[in-house]
Coordinates of C-alpha atoms and ligand atoms in Angstrom, one line a residue:
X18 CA -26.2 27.2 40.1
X19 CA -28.3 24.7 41.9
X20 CA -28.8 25.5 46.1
X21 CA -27.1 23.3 47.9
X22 CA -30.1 22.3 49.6
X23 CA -31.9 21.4 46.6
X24 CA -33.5 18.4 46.9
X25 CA -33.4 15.0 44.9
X26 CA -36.7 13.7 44.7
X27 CA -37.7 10.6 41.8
X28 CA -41.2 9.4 41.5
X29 CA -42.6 6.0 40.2
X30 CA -46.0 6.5 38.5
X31 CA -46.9 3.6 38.3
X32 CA -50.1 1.9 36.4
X33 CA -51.8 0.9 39.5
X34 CA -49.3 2.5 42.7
X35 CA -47.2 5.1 42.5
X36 CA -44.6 5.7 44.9
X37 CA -42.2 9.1 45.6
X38 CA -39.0 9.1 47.2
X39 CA -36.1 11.5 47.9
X40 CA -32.6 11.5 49.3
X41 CA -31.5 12.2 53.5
X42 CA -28.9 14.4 53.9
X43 CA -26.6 11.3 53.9
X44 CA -27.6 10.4 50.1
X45 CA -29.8 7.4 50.8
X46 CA -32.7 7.3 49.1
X47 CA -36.0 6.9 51.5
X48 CA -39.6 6.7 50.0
X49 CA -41.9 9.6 51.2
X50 CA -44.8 8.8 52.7
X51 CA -48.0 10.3 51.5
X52 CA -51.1 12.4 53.1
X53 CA -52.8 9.3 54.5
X54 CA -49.5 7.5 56.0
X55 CA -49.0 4.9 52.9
X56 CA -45.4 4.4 51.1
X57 CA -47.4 4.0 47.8
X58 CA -50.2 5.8 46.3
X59 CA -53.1 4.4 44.2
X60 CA -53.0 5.6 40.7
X61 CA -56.4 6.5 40.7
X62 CA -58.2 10.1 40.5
X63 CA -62.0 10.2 41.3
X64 CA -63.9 13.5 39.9
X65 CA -67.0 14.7 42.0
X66 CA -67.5 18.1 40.7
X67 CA -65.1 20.7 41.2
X68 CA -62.9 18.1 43.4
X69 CA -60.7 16.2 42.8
X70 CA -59.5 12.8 45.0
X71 CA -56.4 10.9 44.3
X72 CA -55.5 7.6 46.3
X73 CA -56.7 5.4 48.3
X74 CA -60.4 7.0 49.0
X75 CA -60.6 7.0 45.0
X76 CA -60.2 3.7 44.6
X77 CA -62.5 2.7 46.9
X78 CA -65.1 4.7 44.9
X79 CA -64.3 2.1 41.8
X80 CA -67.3 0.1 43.9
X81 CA -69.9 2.6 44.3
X82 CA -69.2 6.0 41.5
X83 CA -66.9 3.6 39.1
X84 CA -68.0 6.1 36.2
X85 CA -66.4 8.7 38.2
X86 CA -63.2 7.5 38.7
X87 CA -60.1 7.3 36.4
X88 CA -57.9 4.7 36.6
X89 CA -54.4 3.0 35.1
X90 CA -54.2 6.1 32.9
X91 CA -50.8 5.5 32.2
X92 CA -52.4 2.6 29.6
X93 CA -53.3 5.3 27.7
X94 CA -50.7 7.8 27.7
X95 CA -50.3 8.3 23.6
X96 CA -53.7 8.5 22.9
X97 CA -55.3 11.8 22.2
X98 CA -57.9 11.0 25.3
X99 CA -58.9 8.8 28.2
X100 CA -61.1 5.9 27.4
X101 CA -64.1 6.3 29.4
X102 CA -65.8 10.0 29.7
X103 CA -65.7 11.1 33.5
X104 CA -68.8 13.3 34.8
X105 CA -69.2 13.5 31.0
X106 CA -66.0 14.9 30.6
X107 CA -62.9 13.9 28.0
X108 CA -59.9 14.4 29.5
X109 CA -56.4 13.8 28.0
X110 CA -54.6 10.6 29.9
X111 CA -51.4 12.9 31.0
X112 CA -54.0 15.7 32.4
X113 CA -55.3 12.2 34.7
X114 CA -51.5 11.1 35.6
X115 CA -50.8 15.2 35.9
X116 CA -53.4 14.3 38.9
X117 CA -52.1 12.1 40.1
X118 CA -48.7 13.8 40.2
X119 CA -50.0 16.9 42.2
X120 CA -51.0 15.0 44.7
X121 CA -48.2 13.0 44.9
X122 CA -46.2 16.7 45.0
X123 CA -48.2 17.9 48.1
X124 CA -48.2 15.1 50.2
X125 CA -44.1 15.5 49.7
X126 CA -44.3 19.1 50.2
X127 CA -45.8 18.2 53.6
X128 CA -42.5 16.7 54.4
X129 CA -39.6 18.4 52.8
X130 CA -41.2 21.3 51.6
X131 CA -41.4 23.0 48.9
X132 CA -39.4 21.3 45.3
X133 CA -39.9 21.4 41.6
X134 CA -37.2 19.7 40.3
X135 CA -38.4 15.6 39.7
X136 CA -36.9 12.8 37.8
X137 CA -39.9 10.6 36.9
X138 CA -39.8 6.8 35.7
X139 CA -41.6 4.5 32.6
X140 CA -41.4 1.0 31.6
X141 CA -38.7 0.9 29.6
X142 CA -40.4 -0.3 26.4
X143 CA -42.2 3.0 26.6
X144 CA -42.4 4.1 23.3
X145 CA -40.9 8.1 22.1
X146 CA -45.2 9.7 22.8
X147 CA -45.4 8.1 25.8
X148 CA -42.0 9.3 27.1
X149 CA -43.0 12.9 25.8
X150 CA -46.8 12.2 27.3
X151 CA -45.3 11.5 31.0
X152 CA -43.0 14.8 30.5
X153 CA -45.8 16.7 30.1
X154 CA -47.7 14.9 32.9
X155 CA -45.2 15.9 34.9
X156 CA -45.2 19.8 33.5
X157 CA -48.9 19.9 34.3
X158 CA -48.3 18.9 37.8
X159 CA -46.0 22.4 38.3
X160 CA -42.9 20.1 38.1
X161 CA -39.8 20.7 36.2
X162 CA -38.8 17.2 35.3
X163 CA -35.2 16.8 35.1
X164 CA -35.2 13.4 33.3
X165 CA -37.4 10.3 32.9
X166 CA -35.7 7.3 33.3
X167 CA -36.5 3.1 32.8
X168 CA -38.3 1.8 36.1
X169 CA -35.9 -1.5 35.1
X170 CA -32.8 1.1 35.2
X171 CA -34.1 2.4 38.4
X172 CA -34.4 -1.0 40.0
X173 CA -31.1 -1.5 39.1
X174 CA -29.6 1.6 40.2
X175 CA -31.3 0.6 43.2
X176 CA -30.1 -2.5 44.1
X177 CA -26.6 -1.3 43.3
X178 CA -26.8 1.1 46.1
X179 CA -28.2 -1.3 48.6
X180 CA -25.4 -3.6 47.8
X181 CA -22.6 -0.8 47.9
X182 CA -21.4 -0.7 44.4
X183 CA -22.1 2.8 44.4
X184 CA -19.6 3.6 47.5
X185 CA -16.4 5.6 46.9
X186 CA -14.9 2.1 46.5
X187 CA -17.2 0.0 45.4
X188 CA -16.3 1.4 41.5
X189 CA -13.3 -1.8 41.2
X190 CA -16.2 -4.7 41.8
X191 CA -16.5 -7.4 39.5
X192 CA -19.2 -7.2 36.5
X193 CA -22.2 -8.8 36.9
X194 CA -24.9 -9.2 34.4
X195 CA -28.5 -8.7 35.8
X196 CA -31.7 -9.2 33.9
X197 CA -34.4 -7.6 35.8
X198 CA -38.2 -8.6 35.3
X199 CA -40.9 -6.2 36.0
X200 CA -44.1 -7.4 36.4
X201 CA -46.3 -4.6 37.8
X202 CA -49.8 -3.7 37.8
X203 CA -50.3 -2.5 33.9
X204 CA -47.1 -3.1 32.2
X205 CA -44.4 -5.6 31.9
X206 CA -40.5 -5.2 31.0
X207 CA -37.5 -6.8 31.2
X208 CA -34.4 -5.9 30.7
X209 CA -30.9 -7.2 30.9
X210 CA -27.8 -5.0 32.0
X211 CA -24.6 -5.0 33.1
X212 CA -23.5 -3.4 36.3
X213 CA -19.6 -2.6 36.5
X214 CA -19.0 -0.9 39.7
X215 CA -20.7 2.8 39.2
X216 CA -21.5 1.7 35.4
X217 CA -25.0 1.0 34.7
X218 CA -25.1 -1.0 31.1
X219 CA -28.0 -1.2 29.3
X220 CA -27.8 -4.5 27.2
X221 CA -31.1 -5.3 25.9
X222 CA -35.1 -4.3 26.8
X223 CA -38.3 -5.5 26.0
X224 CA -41.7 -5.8 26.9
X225 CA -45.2 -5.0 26.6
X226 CA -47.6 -1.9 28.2
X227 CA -50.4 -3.9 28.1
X228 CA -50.0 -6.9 30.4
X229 CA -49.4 -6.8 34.3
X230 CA -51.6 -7.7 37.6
X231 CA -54.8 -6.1 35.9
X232 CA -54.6 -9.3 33.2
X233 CA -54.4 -11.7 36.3
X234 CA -57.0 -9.7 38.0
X235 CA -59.5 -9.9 34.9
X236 CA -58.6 -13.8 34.7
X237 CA -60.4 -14.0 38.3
X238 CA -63.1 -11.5 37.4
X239 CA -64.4 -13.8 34.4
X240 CA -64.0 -16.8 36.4
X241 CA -66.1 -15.6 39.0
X242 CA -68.7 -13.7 36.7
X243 CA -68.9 -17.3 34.3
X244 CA -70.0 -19.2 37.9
X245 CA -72.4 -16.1 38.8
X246 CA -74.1 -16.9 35.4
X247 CA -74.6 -20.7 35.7
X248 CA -75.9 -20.3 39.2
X249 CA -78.2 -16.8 38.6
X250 CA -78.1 -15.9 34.6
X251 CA -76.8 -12.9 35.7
X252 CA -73.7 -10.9 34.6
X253 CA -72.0 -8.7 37.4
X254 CA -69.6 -7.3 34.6
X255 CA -72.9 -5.4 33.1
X256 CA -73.1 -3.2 35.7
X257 CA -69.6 -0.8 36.4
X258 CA -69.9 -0.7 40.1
X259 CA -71.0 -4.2 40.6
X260 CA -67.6 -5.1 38.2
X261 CA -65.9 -2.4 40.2
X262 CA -66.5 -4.4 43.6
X263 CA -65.8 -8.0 42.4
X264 CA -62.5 -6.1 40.9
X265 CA -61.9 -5.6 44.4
X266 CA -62.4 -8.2 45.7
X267 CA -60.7 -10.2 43.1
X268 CA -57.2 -8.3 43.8
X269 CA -57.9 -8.9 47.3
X270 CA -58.2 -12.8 46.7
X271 CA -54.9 -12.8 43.8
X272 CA -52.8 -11.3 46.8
X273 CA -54.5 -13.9 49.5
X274 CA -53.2 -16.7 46.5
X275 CA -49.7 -15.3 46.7
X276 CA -49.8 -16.4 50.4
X277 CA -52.1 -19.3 50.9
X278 CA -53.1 -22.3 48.6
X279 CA -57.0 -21.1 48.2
X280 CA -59.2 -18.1 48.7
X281 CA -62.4 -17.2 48.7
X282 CA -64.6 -14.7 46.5
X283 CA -67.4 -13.1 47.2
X284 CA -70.0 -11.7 44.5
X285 CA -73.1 -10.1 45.0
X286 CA -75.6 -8.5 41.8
X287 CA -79.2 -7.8 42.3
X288 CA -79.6 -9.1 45.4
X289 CA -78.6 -12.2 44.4
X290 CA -74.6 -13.0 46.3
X291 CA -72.3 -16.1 45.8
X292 CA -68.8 -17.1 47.3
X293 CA -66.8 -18.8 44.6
X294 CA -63.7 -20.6 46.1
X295 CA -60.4 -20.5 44.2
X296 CA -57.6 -22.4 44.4
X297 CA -54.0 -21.5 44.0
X298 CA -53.8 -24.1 41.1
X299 CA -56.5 -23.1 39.0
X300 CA -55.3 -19.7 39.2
X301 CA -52.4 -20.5 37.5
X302 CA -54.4 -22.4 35.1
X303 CA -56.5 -19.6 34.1
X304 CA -53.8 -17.3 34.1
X305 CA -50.7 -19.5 32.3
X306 CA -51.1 -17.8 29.0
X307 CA -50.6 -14.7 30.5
X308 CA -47.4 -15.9 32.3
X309 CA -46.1 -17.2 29.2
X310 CA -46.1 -14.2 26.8
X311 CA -43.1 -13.2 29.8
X312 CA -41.4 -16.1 29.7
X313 CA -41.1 -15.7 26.2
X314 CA -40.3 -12.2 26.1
X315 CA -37.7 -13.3 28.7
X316 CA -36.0 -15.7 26.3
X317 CA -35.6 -12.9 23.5
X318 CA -34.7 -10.2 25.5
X319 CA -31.7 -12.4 26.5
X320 CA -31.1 -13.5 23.1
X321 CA -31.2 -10.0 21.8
X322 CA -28.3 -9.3 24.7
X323 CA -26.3 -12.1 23.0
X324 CA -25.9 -13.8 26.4
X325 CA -27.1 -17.1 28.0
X326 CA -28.1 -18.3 31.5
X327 CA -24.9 -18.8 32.7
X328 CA -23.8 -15.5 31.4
X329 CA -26.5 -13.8 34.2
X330 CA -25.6 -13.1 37.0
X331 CA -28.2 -12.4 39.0
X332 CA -31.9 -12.2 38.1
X333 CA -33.9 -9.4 39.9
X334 CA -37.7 -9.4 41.0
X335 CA -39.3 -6.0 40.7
X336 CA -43.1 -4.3 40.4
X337 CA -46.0 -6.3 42.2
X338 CA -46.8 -9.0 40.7
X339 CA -43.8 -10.8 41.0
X340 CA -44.8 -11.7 44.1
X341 CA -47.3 -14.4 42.8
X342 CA -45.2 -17.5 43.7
X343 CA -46.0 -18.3 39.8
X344 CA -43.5 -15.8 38.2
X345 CA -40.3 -17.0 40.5
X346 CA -41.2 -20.5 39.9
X347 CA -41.0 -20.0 36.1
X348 CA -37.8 -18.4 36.3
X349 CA -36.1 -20.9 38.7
X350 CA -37.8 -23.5 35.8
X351 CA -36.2 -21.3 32.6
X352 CA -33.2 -19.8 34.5
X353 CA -32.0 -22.5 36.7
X354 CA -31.4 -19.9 38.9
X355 CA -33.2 -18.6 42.2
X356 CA -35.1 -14.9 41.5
X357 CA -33.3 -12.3 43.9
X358 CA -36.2 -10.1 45.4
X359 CA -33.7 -8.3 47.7
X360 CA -34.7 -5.0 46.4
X361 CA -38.4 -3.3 48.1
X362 CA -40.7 -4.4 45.2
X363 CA -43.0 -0.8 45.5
X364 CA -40.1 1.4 47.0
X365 CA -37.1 0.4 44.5
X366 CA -37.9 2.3 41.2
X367 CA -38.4 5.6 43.5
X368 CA -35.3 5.0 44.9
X369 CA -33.3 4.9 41.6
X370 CA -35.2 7.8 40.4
X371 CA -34.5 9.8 43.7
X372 CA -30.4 8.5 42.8
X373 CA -31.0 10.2 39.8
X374 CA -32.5 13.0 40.4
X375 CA -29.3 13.3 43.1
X376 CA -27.2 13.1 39.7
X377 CA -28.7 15.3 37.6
X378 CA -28.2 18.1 40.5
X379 CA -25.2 17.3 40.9
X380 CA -24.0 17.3 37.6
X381 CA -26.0 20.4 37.2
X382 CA -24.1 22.3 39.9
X383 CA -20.7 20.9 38.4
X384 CA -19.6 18.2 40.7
X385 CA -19.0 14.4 40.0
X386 CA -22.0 12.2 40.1
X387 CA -21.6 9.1 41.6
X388 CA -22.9 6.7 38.5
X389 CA -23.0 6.2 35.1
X390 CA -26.1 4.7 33.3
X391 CA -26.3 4.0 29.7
X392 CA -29.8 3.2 28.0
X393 CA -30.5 1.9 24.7
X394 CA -33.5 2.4 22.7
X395 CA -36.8 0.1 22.7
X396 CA -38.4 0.5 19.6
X397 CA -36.6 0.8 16.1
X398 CA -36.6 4.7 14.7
X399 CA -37.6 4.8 11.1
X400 CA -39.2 7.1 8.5
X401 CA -41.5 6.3 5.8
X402 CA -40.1 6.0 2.6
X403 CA -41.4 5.0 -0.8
X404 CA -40.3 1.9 -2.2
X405 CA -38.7 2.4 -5.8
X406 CA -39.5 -0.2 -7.1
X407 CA -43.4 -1.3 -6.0
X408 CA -43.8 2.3 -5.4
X409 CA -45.1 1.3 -1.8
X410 CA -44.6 2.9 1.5
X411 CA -42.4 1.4 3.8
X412 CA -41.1 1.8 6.9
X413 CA -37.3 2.4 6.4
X414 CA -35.1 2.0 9.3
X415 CA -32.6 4.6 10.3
X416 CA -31.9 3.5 14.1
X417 CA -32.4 0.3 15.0
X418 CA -33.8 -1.3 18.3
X419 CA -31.3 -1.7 21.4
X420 CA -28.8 1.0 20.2
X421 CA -26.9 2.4 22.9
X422 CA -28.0 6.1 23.3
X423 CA -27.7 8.8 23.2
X424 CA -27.4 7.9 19.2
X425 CA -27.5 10.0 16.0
X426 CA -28.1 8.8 12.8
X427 CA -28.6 10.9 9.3
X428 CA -30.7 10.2 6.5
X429 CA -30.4 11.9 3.5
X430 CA -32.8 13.3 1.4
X431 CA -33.1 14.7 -2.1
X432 CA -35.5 17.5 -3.4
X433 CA -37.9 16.6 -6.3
X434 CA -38.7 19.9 -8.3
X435 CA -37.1 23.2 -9.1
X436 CA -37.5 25.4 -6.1
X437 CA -39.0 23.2 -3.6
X438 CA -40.0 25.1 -0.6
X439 CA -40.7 22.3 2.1
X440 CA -39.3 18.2 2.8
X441 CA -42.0 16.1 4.7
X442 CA -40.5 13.5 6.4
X443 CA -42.9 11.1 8.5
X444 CA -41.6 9.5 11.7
X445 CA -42.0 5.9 13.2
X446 CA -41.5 3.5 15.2
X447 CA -41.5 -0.1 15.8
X448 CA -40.5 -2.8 14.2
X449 CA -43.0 -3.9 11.4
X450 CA -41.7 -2.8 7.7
X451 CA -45.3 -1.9 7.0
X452 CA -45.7 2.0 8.3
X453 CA -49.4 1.0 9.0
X454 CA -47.9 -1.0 11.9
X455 CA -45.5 1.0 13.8
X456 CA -46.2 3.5 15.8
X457 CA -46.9 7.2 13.7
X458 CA -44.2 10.0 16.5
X459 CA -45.4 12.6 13.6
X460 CA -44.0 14.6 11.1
X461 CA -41.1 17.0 10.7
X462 CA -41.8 19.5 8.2
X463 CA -38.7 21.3 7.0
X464 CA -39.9 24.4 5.5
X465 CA -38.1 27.3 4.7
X466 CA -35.5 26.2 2.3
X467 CA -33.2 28.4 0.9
X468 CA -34.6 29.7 -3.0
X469 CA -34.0 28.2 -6.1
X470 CA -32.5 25.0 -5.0
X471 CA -31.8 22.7 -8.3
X472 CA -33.9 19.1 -8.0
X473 CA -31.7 17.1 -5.7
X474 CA -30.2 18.6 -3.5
X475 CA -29.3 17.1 -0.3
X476 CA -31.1 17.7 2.7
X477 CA -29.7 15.8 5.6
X478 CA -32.0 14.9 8.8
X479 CA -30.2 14.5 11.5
X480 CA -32.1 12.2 14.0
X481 CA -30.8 12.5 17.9
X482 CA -32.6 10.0 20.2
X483 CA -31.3 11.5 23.9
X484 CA -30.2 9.0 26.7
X485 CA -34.1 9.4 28.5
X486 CA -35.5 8.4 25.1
X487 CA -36.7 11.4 23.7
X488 CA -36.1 12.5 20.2
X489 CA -34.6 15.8 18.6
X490 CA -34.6 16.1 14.6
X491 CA -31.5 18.3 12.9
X492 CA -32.1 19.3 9.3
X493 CA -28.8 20.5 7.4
X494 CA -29.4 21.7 3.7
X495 CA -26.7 21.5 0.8
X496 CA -23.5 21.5 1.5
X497 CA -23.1 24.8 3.0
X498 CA -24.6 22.9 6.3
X499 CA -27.2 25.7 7.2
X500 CA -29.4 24.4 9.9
X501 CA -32.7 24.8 9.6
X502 CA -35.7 25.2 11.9
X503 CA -37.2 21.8 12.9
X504 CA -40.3 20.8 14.6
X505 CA -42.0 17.6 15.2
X506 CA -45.7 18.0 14.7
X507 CA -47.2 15.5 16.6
X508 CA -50.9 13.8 15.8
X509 CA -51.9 13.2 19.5
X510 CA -50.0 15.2 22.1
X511 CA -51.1 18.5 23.3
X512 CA -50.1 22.0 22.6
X513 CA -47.8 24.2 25.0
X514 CA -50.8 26.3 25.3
X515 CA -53.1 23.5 26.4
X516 CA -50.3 22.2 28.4
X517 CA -50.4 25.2 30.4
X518 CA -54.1 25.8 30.7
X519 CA -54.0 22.2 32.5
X520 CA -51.3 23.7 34.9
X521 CA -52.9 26.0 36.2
X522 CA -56.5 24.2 35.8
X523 CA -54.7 21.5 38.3
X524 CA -52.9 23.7 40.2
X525 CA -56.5 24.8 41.1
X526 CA -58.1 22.5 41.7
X527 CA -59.3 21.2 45.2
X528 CA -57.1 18.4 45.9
X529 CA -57.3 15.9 48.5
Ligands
ADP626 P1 -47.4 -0.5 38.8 O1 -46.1 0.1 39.0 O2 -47.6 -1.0 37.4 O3 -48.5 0.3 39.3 P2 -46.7 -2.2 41.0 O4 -45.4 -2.6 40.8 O5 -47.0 -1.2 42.1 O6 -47.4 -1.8 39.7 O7 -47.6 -3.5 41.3 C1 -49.0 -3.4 41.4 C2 -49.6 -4.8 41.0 O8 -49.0 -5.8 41.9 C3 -51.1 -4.8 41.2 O9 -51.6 -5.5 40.1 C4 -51.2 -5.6 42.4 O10 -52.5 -6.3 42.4 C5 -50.1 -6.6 42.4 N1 -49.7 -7.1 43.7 C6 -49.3 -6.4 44.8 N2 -49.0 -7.3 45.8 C7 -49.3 -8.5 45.3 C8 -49.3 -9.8 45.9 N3 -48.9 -10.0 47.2 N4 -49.6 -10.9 45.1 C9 -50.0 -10.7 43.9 N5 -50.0 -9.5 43.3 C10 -49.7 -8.4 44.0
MG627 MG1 -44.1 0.0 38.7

């Protein structure tokens, strides 16, 4: 039975801010304000030593100990370790983000005391490792995380609450369909859905982790550096912290843009210093390509809906970076409709996470919750199979992008020999037909099979992608149905026993 006075709390950890927020005794979701008095957290952890600093005094340090200091680790969630060694250490990305998401637990402790329940958001075009790599993130933080949900959901759970569709009586409103566009600092999605009253309606989602502010930012960076050279024949990029300060100073001057026609840039490399002027116009020259590659994802994430312009509804501004006039411009321009940024661009994917998180205990202690939201999947689910004919490997598809989830599909397969002991069957996903270009979840090795089965006998796998995204394998044998044991060995996550070293290696540490 869950306490009454459990409490809701959904964070957004984002690329470049993250944000935490829970729900008042009334049910309305209020972001939480952290240690040093902000509604949003830098996603950035500086190591010195046995300390560890998280926020706003780390990212300062990005100008003077920039090989110290970790940041938008949630680029590299899936991959076995961080980029850049730290104090001449590896770490795994989700030990950084677990970092990140201590702190962020403290500073709410401070305010609501103590909680372990958390509902955690990712882009929606997260891929199945990087779901299971924020989990454990979370895990390593001392969290139990109730569910990870799309930031593009959340946004739209959201707004629905601020508008009232999720009142007792707001469940008999019209439909609307909403695309929303999330442009943040590290990763871009957008996603299309229906709202019907309490029913959140995933349509269609796309995207891409590796474009957001940081691609406008490094825009700004080269043009500055490119001047520096002509005027001195030296590169500030060479050196990390001179880079890390025109960084800053480069973010500074985008956000100054979003406000005024020009800005001003200061740069300054051994001992020589330059201020390079920028206009609001020639940022969007040097960024257009960038801005592009959205509006195009734009167009096929609508098509993949099967709606049109004057099927939407509404479109909604979330993340950042939609607050460069640019982006609303190009969707007034492709929509013929004005961008609603009604919602708090940093506080509204906490909110819907702290809405969910309000669900999930409720549901968990048996009452009604007081929405509905249904996902679909981002990436195609396949599993490598070999090609009769060419006797090639291919990818062979078994769910296919934009299914509504929770989904189940079975594949069958056959045994080869007399007595076969064990069935590997490789895992992918995305949407090439080549295996070599998806992405490799792992492999499911179903050992154990029952003695003496005759060459082909059927082995059914039974794939179960869950409504947060996250996969479960079933393997039946024969046609006696006995389930069997089944694990998904994956090539770059970490063990339970590692996960829990980090715990309490976190845990630990100094924290500020
Ligand atoms: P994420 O969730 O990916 O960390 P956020 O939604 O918090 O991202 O957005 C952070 C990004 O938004 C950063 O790249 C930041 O520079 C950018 N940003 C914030 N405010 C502005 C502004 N006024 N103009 C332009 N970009 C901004
Ligand atoms: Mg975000």
């Amino acid at each position: 039975m869950t306490p009454p006075n459990e409490q809701a709390v959904g964070i957004d950890l984002g690329t470049t801010y993250s944000a935490v927020a829970h729900l008042d005794p009334s049910g309305r979701p209020v972001t939480l304000v952290n240690a040093e008095g902000d509604l949003i957290t830098p996603s950035v952890v500086l190591f010195e030593g046995t300390s560890v600093i998280v926020g706003k005094e780390a990212r300062k340090a990005i100008a003077t100990d920039a090989n110290q200091v970790a940041d938008c680790a949630k680029r590299d969630l899936g991959s076995r370790v961080y980029h850049k060694l730290l104090e001449g250490r590896q770490y795994p990305p989700e030990a950084v983000a677990g970092f990140i998401l201590n702190k962020l637990r403290l500073d709410a402790e401070r305010q609501i005391g103590q909680f372990k329940k958390v509902v955690i958001t990712v882009p929606a075009y997260f891929d199945e490792v990087r779901r299971k790599s924020t989990q454990d993130a979370g895990y390593m933080a001392g969290f139990e995380v109730l569910d990870i949900i799309n930031e593009p959901t959340a946004a739209a759970v959201a707004y629905g609450f601020q508008k009232g569709f999720l009142d007792e009586t707001g469940s008999a409103r019209e439909a609307q369909n909403v695309l929303v566009y999330d442009l943040g600092g590290g990763t871009f999605d957008v996603t299309v859905m229906r709202l019907e009253g309490s029913d959140f309606r995933t349509l269609a989602t796309d995207g891409d982790v590796q474009l957001g502010g940081r691609d406008w930012d490094t825009r700004l960076i080269d043009f500055v550096a490119e001047d520096f050279i002509r005027r001195h024949s030296l590169d500030p990029r060479e050196d990390p912290n001179a880079a890390g300060r025109l960084w800053r100073e480069c973010e500074d001057a985008k956000r100054t843009l979003s406000a005024r026609q020009r800005a001003n840039i200061a740069c300054d490399y051994k001992g020589q210093a330059a201020r390079v002027e920028i206009t609001r116009e020639k940022f969007q020259e040097i960024t257009h390509d960038l801005l592009d590659r959205t509006r195009f994802t734009v167009r096929q994430t609508l098509l993949a809906a099967g709606l049109e312009w004057d099927d939407i509804d509404r479109v909604l501004l979330v993340g950042g970076s939609t607050r460069m006039p640019m982006v609303s411009d190009m969707l007034r321009e492709l929509s013929g409709k004005i961008a609603d940024n009604s919602v708090a661009a940093d506080e509204a994917v906490a909110h819907g996470a702290a809405l969910q998180a309000g669900l999930a205990l409720a549901r968990a202690a048996g009452r009604k919750g007081r929405f509905h939201i249904e996902n679909v999947n981002s990436h195609s689910l396949g599993v490598v199979a070999t090609d009769p004919q060419t006797q090639r490997k291919r990818n062979a598809c078994v769910i296919p992008r934009n299914t509504p989830l929770p989904v189940n599909a079975k594949r069958q397969f056959k045994t080869q020999k007399q007595n076969q002991k064990t069935i590997l069957v490789q895992i992918v996903e995305g949407e090439s037909k080549m295996p070599d270009e998806c992405l490799q979840i792992g492999k499911c090795v179903v050992r154990d099979l029952p003695p003496d089965l005759p060459p082909g006998t059927p082995i059914d796998v039974r794939f179960r992608y869950e409504e947060n995204g996250r996969l479960t394998i079933v393997v039946t044998v024969g046609n006696n149905g006995t389930e069997l044991r089944h694990e998904i060995t994956r090539d770059n996550t970490l063990t339970q026993g590692q996960l829990d070293r980090w715990r309490k290696y976190i845990a630990g540490t100094a924290v500020s």
